[in-house]
Tab-separated table of C-alpha atoms in Angstrom:
chain	number	residue	atom	x	y	z
A	1	MET	CA	143.312	174.046	145.563
A	2	SER	CA	144.029	175.686	148.895
A	3	VAL	CA	143.176	179.301	149.738
A	4	LEU	CA	144.476	181.753	152.324
A	5	SER	CA	142.689	184.963	153.197
A	6	ILE	CA	144.838	187.683	154.769
A	7	THR	CA	142.998	190.692	156.132
A	8	PHE	CA	144.901	193.845	156.978
A	9	HIS	CA	143.148	196.330	159.256
A	10	CYS	CA	144.636	199.813	159.178
A	11	THR	CA	143.718	202.399	161.793
A	12	GLU	CA	142.171	205.675	160.672
A	13	ASN	CA	145.304	207.788	161.215
A	14	ASN	CA	147.563	205.685	158.922
A	15	ILE	CA	145.317	204.971	155.945
A	16	GLU	CA	147.185	207.167	153.460
A	17	GLU	CA	150.585	205.737	154.396
A	18	TRP	CA	149.174	202.170	154.298
A	19	GLU	CA	147.566	202.709	150.879
A	20	ASN	CA	150.918	203.937	149.523
A	21	TYR	CA	152.588	200.861	151.016
A	22	VAL	CA	150.000	198.582	149.395
A	23	ASP	CA	150.470	200.231	145.990
A	24	GLU	CA	154.258	200.427	146.090
A	25	THR	CA	155.342	197.399	148.147
A	26	LEU	CA	152.647	194.845	148.999
A	27	ILE	CA	151.601	194.331	145.379
A	28	LEU	CA	155.228	193.797	144.334
A	29	MET	CA	155.821	191.357	147.214
A	30	THR	CA	152.686	189.431	146.196
A	31	GLU	CA	153.732	189.315	142.537
A	32	ASN	CA	157.036	187.737	143.593
A	33	LEU	CA	155.562	184.928	145.722
A	34	MET	CA	156.699	181.652	144.169
A	35	ASP	CA	153.972	179.216	145.237
A	36	VAL	CA	150.981	181.514	144.798
A	37	GLU	CA	148.964	180.371	141.807
A	38	LYS	CA	146.564	183.337	141.752
A	39	TYR	CA	145.657	186.211	144.028
A	40	ILE	CA	143.091	188.945	144.552
A	41	LEU	CA	143.937	192.123	146.469
A	42	SER	CA	140.868	194.076	147.555
A	43	GLU	CA	139.716	197.015	149.569
A	44	VAL	CA	137.039	195.711	151.918
A	45	TYR	CA	133.818	197.597	152.369
A	46	SER	CA	131.781	196.838	155.453
A	47	GLU	CA	129.167	198.930	157.145
A	48	TYR	CA	130.432	197.536	160.456
A	49	ILE	CA	133.896	199.087	160.206
A	50	GLU	CA	133.894	202.623	161.505
A	51	ASP	CA	137.483	203.055	162.693
A	52	GLY	CA	140.001	202.524	159.941
A	53	LYS	CA	139.863	200.449	156.803
A	54	ASN	CA	140.342	196.808	155.812
A	55	TYR	CA	142.153	195.297	152.865
A	56	ASN	CA	142.165	191.635	151.920
A	57	LEU	CA	144.694	189.529	150.070
A	58	LEU	CA	143.251	186.239	148.855
A	59	LEU	CA	146.009	183.802	147.872
A	60	MET	CA	145.400	180.564	145.962
A	61	PHE	CA	147.813	177.648	146.204
A	62	ASP	CA	147.970	174.294	144.434
A	63	ASP	CA	147.546	172.373	147.700
A	64	HIS	CA	147.482	172.560	151.517
A	65	GLU	CA	151.187	171.736	151.732
A	66	LYS	CA	152.221	174.807	149.717
A	67	ARG	CA	149.890	176.975	151.817
A	68	GLY	CA	151.425	175.543	155.003
A	69	GLU	CA	154.932	176.262	153.767
A	70	PHE	CA	153.866	179.808	152.925
A	71	MET	CA	152.444	180.302	156.433
A	72	GLU	CA	155.655	179.077	158.072
A	73	SER	CA	158.036	181.242	156.062
A	74	GLU	CA	156.644	183.965	153.801
A	75	MET	CA	153.709	184.961	156.003
A	76	LYS	CA	155.997	185.236	158.992
A	77	ASN	CA	158.355	187.503	157.000
A	78	ILE	CA	155.530	189.666	155.642
A	79	SER	CA	154.064	190.087	159.135
A	80	GLU	CA	157.429	191.072	160.600
A	81	ILE	CA	158.072	193.632	157.853
A	82	ILE	CA	154.640	195.227	158.279
A	83	GLU	CA	154.865	195.203	162.079
A	84	LYS	CA	158.292	196.862	161.940
A	85	LYS	CA	156.987	199.618	159.649
A	86	PHE	CA	153.491	200.164	161.096
A	87	GLY	CA	153.550	198.680	164.618
A	88	GLN	CA	150.053	198.333	166.060
A	89	GLU	CA	148.555	200.596	163.372
A	90	VAL	CA	148.099	197.647	160.969
A	91	MET	CA	146.716	194.378	162.297
A	92	ILE	CA	146.891	191.163	160.280
A	93	PHE	CA	144.364	188.327	160.413
A	94	THR	CA	144.796	185.094	158.450
A	95	THR	CA	142.059	182.613	157.609
A	96	SER	CA	142.634	179.287	155.869
A	97	LEU	CA	139.860	178.472	153.426
A	98	ASN	CA	139.320	174.893	152.289
A	99	PRO	CA	137.051	174.951	149.242
A	100	LYS	CA	134.393	172.261	149.116
A	101	LYS	CA	133.385	173.155	145.578
A	102	THR	CA	134.755	175.727	143.150
A	103	ARG	CA	134.026	177.100	139.731
A	104	PHE	CA	136.407	179.607	138.197
C-alpha cells in the first residue's frame, strides 16, 4: 500500500466558494480517479490555523508506482485546475506516506 496526503489550504475570504467546489467538483474528480483504491476527504481542525481553513484528501494506492504515476499526471492536472480557478487563494501541499504497519 502507498498513501498520498493532499492538504488544501483555503484563505478566509474564499472558504464558501472553496467548500462549494469541494462538494460539487473535487469529490467527483476523486471518485473518477482510476488508480485510487480508497480515499478519505476531511475538513481539518487545528487550533494553530487562524487564517482560513484546511481540507485533506488522503489517497490510497496499491503501490508506490501507481502513486508516482498519479503525481506525474493527475496531481499536476488537479493542481493546474485549482490554481486556474482560485489562484493563490488555495494552496496545495502533498505528502507521501509510506506505511510501516497498517491495520484496516
